[in-house]
Short mmCIF file of C-alpha atoms in Angstrom, two decimals:
data_model
loop_
_atom_site.label_atom_id
_atom_site.label_comp_id
_atom_site.label_asym_id
_atom_site.label_seq_id
_atom_site.Cartn_x
_atom_site.Cartn_y
_atom_site.Cartn_z
CA UNK A 1 97.04 -11.41 113.74
CA UNK A 2 96.38 -13.34 117.24
CA UNK A 3 97.65 -11.69 120.55
CA UNK A 4 99.64 -14.80 121.23
CA UNK A 5 101.27 -13.51 117.30
CA UNK A 6 101.79 -10.31 118.54
CA UNK A 7 103.42 -11.12 121.60
CA UNK A 8 105.58 -13.64 119.82
CA UNK A 9 106.64 -10.84 117.62
CA UNK A 10 106.71 -8.55 120.53
CA UNK A 11 109.12 -10.63 122.09
CA UNK A 12 111.40 -11.46 119.65
CA UNK A 13 111.43 -7.94 118.47
CA UNK A 14 112.67 -7.14 121.86
CA UNK A 15 115.43 -10.35 122.04
CA UNK A 16 117.27 -9.03 118.23
CA UNK A 17 117.07 -5.47 120.16
CA UNK A 18 118.75 -6.90 123.65
CA UNK A 19 121.58 -8.82 121.58
CA UNK A 20 122.06 -5.38 119.05
CA UNK A 21 122.74 -2.95 121.98
CA UNK A 22 124.76 -5.57 123.93
CA UNK A 23 126.79 -6.58 121.30
CA UNK A 24 127.54 -2.13 121.07
CA UNK A 25 128.09 -1.23 124.16
CA UNK A 26 130.66 -5.10 124.19
CA UNK A 27 132.18 -3.63 120.67
CA UNK A 28 132.24 0.01 122.58
CA UNK A 29 134.42 -1.34 125.58
CA UNK A 30 136.88 -3.40 123.98
CA UNK A 31 137.13 -0.60 121.20
CA UNK A 32 138.14 1.33 123.91
CA UNK A 33 140.16 -0.67 126.00
CA UNK A 34 142.32 -2.62 123.20
CA UNK A 35 145.88 -1.60 122.56
CA UNK A 36 147.26 1.00 120.40
CA UNK A 37 150.01 0.44 118.19
CA UNK A 38 151.16 -3.06 117.58
CA UNK A 39 151.20 -3.40 121.43
CA UNK A 40 149.88 -6.66 123.31
CA UNK A 41 147.20 -6.79 125.50
CA UNK A 42 148.79 -5.91 128.98
CA UNK A 43 147.83 -3.72 131.79
CA UNK A 44 150.54 -0.79 130.60
CA UNK A 45 148.61 -0.98 127.13
CA UNK A 46 145.13 -0.70 129.07
CA UNK A 47 146.51 2.09 130.51
CA UNK A 48 148.12 3.63 127.39
CA UNK A 49 144.59 2.51 125.92
CA UNK A 50 142.18 4.24 128.42
CA UNK A 51 144.56 7.41 128.72
CA UNK A 52 143.74 7.89 125.21
CA UNK A 53 140.56 7.61 126.15
CA UNK A 54 140.38 10.32 128.42
CA UNK A 55 142.27 12.74 125.74
CA UNK A 56 139.10 12.41 124.00
CA UNK A 57 136.96 12.93 126.81
CA UNK A 58 138.81 16.06 128.24
CA UNK A 59 138.03 17.33 124.33
CA UNK A 60 135.07 17.76 124.96
CA UNK A 61 135.34 19.91 127.35
CA UNK A 62 132.49 19.08 129.74
CA UNK A 63 134.67 18.31 132.82
CA UNK A 64 137.54 19.49 134.74
CA UNK A 65 140.80 17.93 134.26
CA UNK A 66 140.51 16.26 137.20
CA UNK A 67 137.58 14.61 137.16
CA UNK A 68 138.56 13.56 132.63
CA UNK A 69 140.60 10.50 134.63
CA UNK A 70 138.09 8.76 135.88
CA UNK A 71 135.31 9.32 133.66
CA UNK A 72 137.75 7.81 131.17
CA UNK A 73 138.40 4.94 133.17
CA UNK A 74 135.05 4.42 134.61
CA UNK A 75 133.17 4.47 131.26
CA UNK A 76 134.47 1.77 129.14
CA UNK A 77 134.23 -1.10 132.09
CA UNK A 78 130.74 0.60 132.80
CA UNK A 79 129.96 -0.39 129.08
CA UNK A 80 131.09 -3.80 129.61
CA UNK A 81 129.66 -4.33 132.35
CA UNK A 82 126.48 -2.87 130.24
CA UNK A 83 126.99 -4.60 127.79
CA UNK A 84 127.12 -8.13 129.42
CA UNK A 85 124.10 -6.89 131.73
CA UNK A 86 122.42 -6.82 128.44
CA UNK A 87 123.51 -10.41 126.95
CA UNK A 88 122.43 -12.83 130.55
CA UNK A 89 118.85 -10.91 129.90
CA UNK A 90 118.52 -10.24 133.52
CA UNK A 91 116.62 -7.69 135.08
CA UNK A 92 115.84 -6.55 131.54
CA UNK A 93 113.50 -4.11 132.51
CA UNK A 94 116.37 -2.48 134.54
CA UNK A 95 119.14 -2.95 131.96
CA UNK A 96 117.50 -1.60 128.91
CA UNK A 97 116.91 1.31 131.21
CA UNK A 98 120.11 2.09 132.13
CA UNK A 99 120.85 1.92 127.91
CA UNK A 100 118.28 4.47 127.72
CA UNK A 101 120.27 6.53 129.93
CA UNK A 102 123.30 6.55 129.08
CA UNK A 103 122.87 7.10 125.76
CA UNK A 104 120.74 9.90 126.11
CA UNK A 105 123.92 11.17 128.00
CA UNK A 106 126.44 10.65 125.18
CA UNK A 107 123.56 11.74 123.25
CA UNK A 108 123.10 14.61 124.51
CA UNK A 109 127.38 15.66 124.75
CA UNK A 110 127.42 15.00 121.26
CA UNK A 111 124.47 17.25 120.58
CA UNK A 112 126.37 20.12 122.71
CA UNK A 113 129.52 19.92 121.20
CA UNK A 114 128.21 20.09 118.00
CA UNK A 115 126.40 22.77 118.13
CA UNK A 116 129.81 24.80 119.77
CA UNK A 117 131.10 24.18 116.61
CA UNK A 118 133.98 21.83 118.23
CA UNK A 119 135.97 19.89 115.93
CA UNK A 120 136.68 16.45 118.20
CA UNK A 121 136.75 13.27 117.88
CA UNK A 122 133.66 11.09 118.29
CA UNK A 123 135.74 9.04 121.00
CA UNK A 124 132.66 6.60 120.95
CA UNK A 125 134.22 3.37 119.00
CA UNK A 126 137.81 4.06 119.88
CA UNK A 127 140.35 6.91 118.41
CA UNK A 128 140.08 8.41 115.03
CA UNK A 129 136.59 8.62 114.35
CA UNK A 130 135.32 12.57 113.94
CA UNK A 131 132.32 13.74 115.85
CA UNK A 132 130.06 14.88 113.03
CA UNK A 133 126.41 14.60 111.55
CA UNK A 134 127.28 10.83 110.90
CA UNK A 135 127.63 9.67 114.47
CA UNK A 136 124.87 12.17 115.39
CA UNK A 137 122.93 9.88 113.42
CA UNK A 138 124.16 6.37 114.30
CA UNK A 139 124.06 7.12 118.68
CA UNK A 140 120.60 8.53 118.21
CA UNK A 141 119.31 5.79 116.39
CA UNK A 142 121.02 3.74 119.18
CA UNK A 143 119.24 5.88 121.33
CA UNK A 144 115.31 5.28 119.50
CA UNK A 145 116.66 1.18 119.96
CA UNK A 146 116.79 1.56 123.96
CA UNK A 147 113.60 3.68 124.40
CA UNK A 148 112.14 1.50 122.24
CA UNK A 149 113.29 -1.59 124.09
CA UNK A 150 112.87 -0.61 127.38
CA UNK A 151 108.93 1.20 126.22
CA UNK A 152 108.75 -2.97 125.44
CA UNK A 153 110.07 -4.22 128.03
CA UNK A 154 108.74 -2.82 130.66
CA UNK A 155 105.06 -2.79 128.45
CA UNK A 156 105.58 -7.18 128.52
CA UNK A 157 106.63 -7.05 132.22
CA UNK A 158 102.99 -5.06 132.77
CA UNK A 159 101.44 -7.62 130.21
CA UNK A 160 103.05 -10.95 132.69
CA UNK A 161 102.00 -9.27 135.85
CA UNK A 162 98.10 -8.41 134.78
CA UNK A 163 98.50 -12.10 133.28
CA UNK A 164 99.52 -13.72 136.86
CA UNK A 165 96.96 -11.83 139.01
CA UNK A 166 94.27 -12.63 136.46
CA UNK A 167 95.40 -16.60 136.73
CA UNK A 168 95.59 -15.78 140.82
CA UNK A 169 92.35 -14.41 140.94
CA UNK A 170 90.44 -16.45 138.93
CA UNK A 171 92.18 -19.30 141.42
CA UNK A 172 90.85 -17.21 144.93
CA UNK A 173 87.60 -16.83 143.09
CA UNK A 174 87.67 -20.88 141.87
CA UNK A 175 89.13 -22.25 144.84
CA UNK A 176 85.84 -21.95 147.40
CA UNK A 177 84.03 -23.35 144.37
CA UNK A 178 85.65 -26.82 144.96
CA UNK A 179 85.43 -26.87 149.03
CA UNK A 180 82.45 -26.83 148.65
CA UNK B 1 113.53 -20.04 126.22
CA UNK B 2 113.81 -18.96 130.38
CA UNK B 3 117.11 -17.51 130.71
CA UNK B 4 115.99 -14.82 127.32
CA UNK B 5 112.80 -14.05 129.23
CA UNK B 6 111.65 -11.12 131.93
CA UNK B 7 112.22 -12.91 135.20
CA UNK B 8 112.12 -11.51 138.60
CA UNK B 9 114.08 -12.16 140.97
CA UNK B 10 115.05 -15.60 140.69
CA UNK B 11 117.93 -13.79 138.16
CA UNK B 12 119.49 -12.21 140.61
CA UNK B 13 121.32 -15.12 141.07
CA UNK B 14 122.78 -15.23 137.19
CA UNK B 15 123.50 -11.02 137.96
CA UNK B 16 126.66 -12.45 139.78
CA UNK B 17 128.83 -13.03 136.83
CA UNK B 18 128.68 -9.41 134.61
CA UNK B 19 129.14 -7.82 138.65
CA UNK B 20 131.82 -9.89 140.10
CA UNK B 21 133.42 -9.22 135.82
CA UNK B 22 133.02 -5.23 136.58
CA UNK B 23 133.80 -5.34 139.84
CA UNK B 24 137.19 -7.50 139.32
CA UNK B 25 137.74 -5.45 135.92
CA UNK B 26 137.33 -1.62 137.84
CA UNK B 27 139.75 -2.66 141.07
CA UNK B 28 142.64 -4.25 138.43
CA UNK B 29 141.96 -1.36 135.84
CA UNK B 30 140.67 2.30 137.14
CA UNK B 31 142.26 1.86 141.13
CA UNK B 32 146.09 1.64 139.30
CA UNK B 33 145.31 4.71 137.53
CA UNK B 34 144.53 6.89 140.55
CA UNK B 35 147.01 5.21 142.23
CA UNK B 36 149.66 6.56 139.25
CA UNK B 37 147.41 9.93 139.10
CA UNK B 38 148.41 10.65 142.64
CA UNK B 39 152.18 10.36 142.19
CA UNK B 40 152.44 11.50 138.68
CA UNK B 41 155.05 14.53 139.62
CA UNK B 42 157.21 11.77 141.77
CA UNK B 43 156.89 9.49 139.03
CA UNK B 44 159.08 10.38 136.96
CA UNK B 45 159.99 8.00 133.97
CA UNK B 46 162.67 7.30 132.21
CA UNK B 47 165.92 9.62 132.51
CA UNK B 48 165.94 12.07 129.98
CA UNK B 49 169.83 11.50 128.69
CA UNK B 50 169.84 14.94 127.49
CA UNK B 51 168.23 17.84 128.31
CA UNK B 52 167.97 20.85 125.51
CA UNK B 53 166.38 23.97 125.36
CA UNK B 54 162.89 24.13 123.66
CA UNK B 55 163.85 26.51 121.46
CA UNK B 56 163.62 25.97 117.80
CA UNK B 57 166.86 24.37 116.04
CA UNK B 58 169.89 26.34 116.47
CA UNK B 59 169.45 29.31 113.95
CA UNK B 60 172.00 29.96 110.85
CA UNK B 61 174.14 32.69 109.77
CA UNK B 62 172.28 31.96 106.98
CA UNK B 63 168.67 30.61 106.19
CA UNK B 64 168.81 27.27 105.88
CA UNK B 65 167.61 24.73 102.89
CA UNK B 66 164.35 24.32 105.29
CA UNK B 67 162.53 25.91 107.65
CA UNK B 68 162.80 24.44 111.40
CA UNK B 69 159.84 24.17 112.79
CA UNK B 70 160.43 21.69 116.01
CA UNK B 71 160.88 21.89 119.26
CA UNK B 72 163.43 19.98 121.75
CA UNK B 73 165.89 16.79 121.02
CA UNK B 74 165.39 15.00 117.95
CA UNK B 75 166.05 11.58 119.90
CA UNK B 76 163.56 12.03 122.21
CA UNK B 77 161.13 9.03 122.75
CA UNK B 78 158.04 10.97 122.26
CA UNK B 79 157.45 12.26 118.84
CA UNK B 80 154.49 15.08 118.59
CA UNK B 81 153.36 16.04 115.46
CA UNK B 82 151.05 18.80 115.77
CA UNK B 83 148.97 19.63 112.35
CA UNK B 84 147.88 23.71 113.53
CA UNK B 85 145.54 26.77 111.56
CA UNK B 86 147.52 29.78 113.43
CA UNK B 87 144.01 31.58 112.73
CA UNK B 88 142.36 28.80 114.56
CA UNK B 89 140.50 29.73 118.14
CA UNK B 90 141.00 26.10 119.10
CA UNK B 91 144.76 26.00 118.25
CA UNK B 92 145.49 29.28 119.38
CA UNK B 93 143.79 27.64 123.00
CA UNK B 94 145.58 24.70 122.61
CA UNK B 95 148.90 26.45 121.75
CA UNK B 96 148.66 28.76 125.32
CA UNK B 97 147.04 26.27 127.25
CA UNK B 98 149.15 22.94 125.87
CA UNK B 99 152.03 23.48 124.46
CA UNK B 100 153.78 26.53 126.18
CA UNK B 101 153.52 24.18 129.26
CA UNK B 102 154.86 21.31 127.14
CA UNK B 103 157.59 23.52 126.26
CA UNK B 104 157.74 25.98 129.49
CA UNK B 105 160.74 24.08 132.08
CA UNK B 106 161.13 21.50 133.86
CA UNK B 107 159.58 19.13 135.58
CA UNK B 108 156.54 19.88 133.22
CA UNK B 109 158.09 20.85 130.42
CA UNK B 110 158.27 17.81 128.49
CA UNK B 111 160.60 19.12 125.57
CA UNK B 112 163.22 20.70 127.63
CA UNK B 113 163.56 17.16 129.25
CA UNK B 114 164.06 15.75 126.32
CA UNK B 115 160.89 13.70 126.45
CA UNK B 116 159.26 15.09 123.80
CA UNK B 117 160.01 16.19 120.76
CA UNK B 118 157.73 18.08 119.35
CA UNK B 119 156.30 18.85 115.33
CA UNK B 120 154.61 22.12 113.53
CA UNK B 121 152.70 21.18 110.59
CA UNK B 122 150.83 23.69 109.00
CA UNK B 123 147.66 23.57 107.81
CA UNK B 124 146.08 26.66 107.11
CA UNK B 125 142.38 26.05 105.93
CA UNK B 126 140.15 27.39 103.93
CA UNK B 127 137.72 29.33 106.36
CA UNK B 128 140.37 31.41 107.57
CA UNK B 129 141.21 34.09 105.07
CA UNK B 130 144.94 35.15 106.39
CA UNK B 131 145.63 31.54 107.77
CA UNK B 132 148.01 30.86 105.04
CA UNK B 133 149.35 33.66 105.63
CA UNK B 134 149.91 33.88 109.08
CA UNK B 135 152.57 30.29 107.73
CA UNK B 136 153.78 31.64 105.10
CA UNK B 137 155.12 34.21 108.02
CA UNK B 138 155.90 31.56 110.14
CA UNK B 139 157.78 29.31 107.63
CA UNK B 140 160.29 32.23 106.66
CA UNK B 141 160.88 32.55 110.76
CA UNK B 142 161.93 29.09 110.49
CA UNK B 143 164.06 29.55 107.38
CA UNK B 144 166.19 31.69 109.73
CA UNK B 145 166.06 29.67 112.98
CA UNK B 146 163.45 32.01 114.44
CA UNK B 147 160.41 29.98 114.22
CA UNK B 148 159.38 29.73 118.17
CA UNK B 149 158.97 33.34 118.41
CA UNK B 150 156.73 34.10 115.42
CA UNK B 151 154.41 31.18 116.34
CA UNK B 152 154.11 32.40 119.55
CA UNK B 153 153.59 36.04 118.42
CA UNK B 154 150.94 34.47 115.78
CA UNK B 155 149.12 32.94 118.39
CA UNK B 156 149.14 35.40 121.18
CA UNK B 157 147.62 38.60 119.10
CA UNK B 158 145.67 36.43 116.56
CA UNK B 159 142.49 38.37 117.76
CA UNK B 160 143.85 41.45 116.72
CA UNK B 161 145.48 40.12 112.71
CA UNK B 162 143.06 37.90 112.47
CA UNK B 163 140.27 40.68 111.97
CA UNK B 164 142.67 43.33 109.50
CA UNK B 165 145.40 40.35 108.08
CA UNK B 166 148.01 42.86 109.97
CA UNK B 167 150.64 39.94 110.22
CA UNK B 168 153.44 41.50 109.26
CA UNK B 169 153.77 44.16 112.51
CA UNK B 170 153.53 41.18 115.03
CA UNK B 171 156.14 39.66 113.21
CA UNK B 172 158.29 42.43 113.27
CA UNK B 173 157.24 42.76 116.93
CA UNK B 174 158.55 39.75 117.62
CA UNK B 175 162.43 39.70 116.08
CA UNK B 176 164.86 42.22 116.11
CA UNK B 177 165.19 44.39 112.48
CA UNK B 178 168.19 42.32 110.97
CA UNK B 179 166.19 39.24 111.72
CA UNK B 180 162.96 40.99 110.42
CA UNK B 181 164.92 41.95 107.54
CA UNK B 182 165.89 38.56 106.77
CA UNK B 183 161.99 37.20 107.05
CA UNK B 184 160.94 39.82 105.00
CA UNK B 185 163.49 39.24 102.13
CA UNK B 186 162.16 35.45 102.11
CA UNK B 187 158.36 37.03 102.24
CA UNK B 188 159.93 38.54 98.50
CA UNK B 189 156.49 37.47 96.38
CA UNK B 190 154.46 36.39 98.86
CA UNK B 191 152.17 39.49 99.88
CA UNK B 192 150.40 39.14 97.41
CA UNK B 193 147.30 37.06 97.84
CA UNK B 194 147.45 38.50 101.92
CA UNK B 195 144.85 40.69 103.29
CA UNK B 196 141.30 41.37 102.64
CA UNK B 197 141.06 38.75 99.66
CA UNK B 198 142.87 35.80 101.64
CA UNK B 199 145.35 33.17 100.12
CA UNK B 200 143.64 30.91 98.14
CA UNK B 201 145.45 27.89 99.77
CA UNK B 202 147.68 26.08 97.51
CA UNK B 203 147.37 23.48 99.75
CA UNK B 204 144.90 21.61 97.88
CA UNK B 205 146.92 21.88 95.07
CA UNK B 206 150.28 19.65 95.47
CA UNK B 207 153.28 20.69 96.77
CA UNK B 208 155.53 21.80 93.25
CA UNK B 209 152.60 23.31 91.11
CA UNK B 210 151.18 25.61 94.28
CA UNK B 211 154.61 27.16 94.63
CA UNK B 212 154.94 27.56 91.13
CA UNK B 213 150.70 29.15 90.89
CA UNK B 214 152.18 31.57 93.49
CA UNK B 215 155.35 32.33 93.24
CA UNK B 216 156.69 32.35 96.87
CA UNK B 217 158.97 29.64 97.18
CA UNK B 218 157.27 29.45 101.04
CA UNK B 219 153.81 27.78 100.11
CA UNK B 220 155.94 24.50 98.95
CA UNK B 221 156.44 23.42 102.41
CA UNK B 222 153.12 24.70 103.95
CA UNK B 223 151.81 22.07 101.48
CA UNK B 224 154.10 19.86 101.40
CA UNK B 225 152.86 19.68 105.26
CA UNK B 226 149.40 19.54 104.01
CA UNK B 227 149.66 16.65 101.93
CA UNK B 228 151.22 14.83 105.16
CA UNK B 229 148.13 16.08 107.19
CA UNK B 230 145.82 14.83 104.67
CA UNK B 231 148.01 11.42 105.09
CA UNK B 232 147.10 11.07 108.74
CA UNK B 233 144.22 12.24 107.79
CA UNK B 234 143.74 15.64 109.39
CA UNK B 235 139.85 16.54 109.39
CA UNK B 236 140.10 19.40 111.34
CA UNK B 237 142.45 21.58 113.33
CA UNK B 238 144.45 21.12 115.94
CA UNK B 239 144.83 17.77 114.95
CA UNK B 240 148.56 15.41 116.71
CA UNK B 241 149.70 12.02 116.01
CA UNK B 242 151.79 10.51 118.88
CA UNK B 243 154.99 8.18 118.17
CA UNK B 244 156.80 6.83 121.44
CA UNK B 245 159.42 4.21 120.31
CA UNK B 246 159.00 4.45 116.57
CA UNK B 247 154.92 3.30 117.01
CA UNK B 248 152.82 6.04 115.50
CA UNK B 249 149.18 6.18 118.30
CA UNK B 250 145.50 7.87 116.53
CA UNK B 251 145.35 11.15 115.85
CA UNK B 252 143.76 13.43 117.97
CA UNK B 253 141.71 16.81 117.38
CA UNK B 254 140.59 19.33 119.30
CA UNK B 255 141.71 21.01 122.61
CA UNK B 256 143.09 18.28 124.96
CA UNK B 257 144.45 19.96 128.91
CA UNK B 258 148.10 19.48 129.61
CA UNK B 259 147.41 17.26 132.68
CA UNK B 260 145.50 14.90 130.51
CA UNK B 261 148.13 14.59 127.75
CA UNK B 262 150.81 14.59 130.53
CA UNK B 263 149.42 11.50 132.15
CA UNK B 264 149.32 9.81 128.61
CA UNK B 265 153.24 10.97 128.24
CA UNK B 266 153.47 9.26 131.12
CA UNK B 267 151.68 5.89 130.44
CA UNK B 268 153.75 5.88 127.58
CA UNK B 269 157.43 6.19 128.92
CA UNK B 270 155.61 4.05 131.87
CA UNK B 271 156.03 1.56 129.37
#
């Protein structure tokens, strides 16, 4: 397998991983913001959905009550932003790194809660999903994917920079010869 | 191709779209939420039509046909059904720190204000040896309209009776001697499988079958609650389901602090 072929496969895997994570984050944000019961989309319905999400954040018993609501309002919007950022591909290695950090924080929080024996809803994709081995495996897999694409993104970036440096140095070496 | 590659600073311009969406979204949603929090106490929602005392429904002279395990005005805009296990530590915390203020006086007591109708549902878990028996005592008390006293006594003393199974002592302390006698009478045939071995949760059988198997008339009420819980589905306790104007909201599990629960109620009432 040539270096070029390997590079293309690596790039394609990164693309798939990036789009998958983007889709997952966009869906997670949608699930938290979508109207509950049979309400239509409105500011009031979003407020109710976020208040409902706040109850899930609160049940993790990690934050003081005064921080629960700001966090519950921030997280879905940040997930929306991260999903769009991943989708755009802009500054990919940084969006991948941010995704890894966020998923790492989620995973650590879930493991802590599971070890404490709290039987609560996960809150990962909206209400109604219990935190358990299944959700831990799923989020652990997502974290592994995020770590893989972050490492890949930095590796490709470094390789590209090395190629550019090599081109620049070869052109500066050859330039005086042309001048002669 | 270029748009998908890992580009550097020349892509910064393209960053503006998601960033703008994020900032606008945050401004629209986050700011009103913070403002609402700041004025929580000064933002009464719909004025309650009737203010009721947060007690279980009025005691009958004789035992009622079905145990009354509800608090507040049935016509309140919000109904909250709590599936609980008397021996579960999270249920105790939820009762002490969240349901007590909810059942307390105004302005925090939304039950007294007629905003919330609270319904207790029994969901004793097989892992707790005395919770089913505790639920029997609570149902017996509910049949004579003294549910609230026994409910509170059971949660308040969970650590004590949870250790030795002596529930009766705390029920007796919570009731007048006359009421306790009535409750004891209702508990006839229900004493059998208590203390050490615990009670086999009839729950997991069908309602009528459970009653027939145990010989305790109260088991049917517990089984009926459990059947209802299975349809939610209740996977852990406490689990609560909230209804607003006939609309059912997804069930939540675990302990939630009262300020956060109240904030959810306020968001519903402000619709």
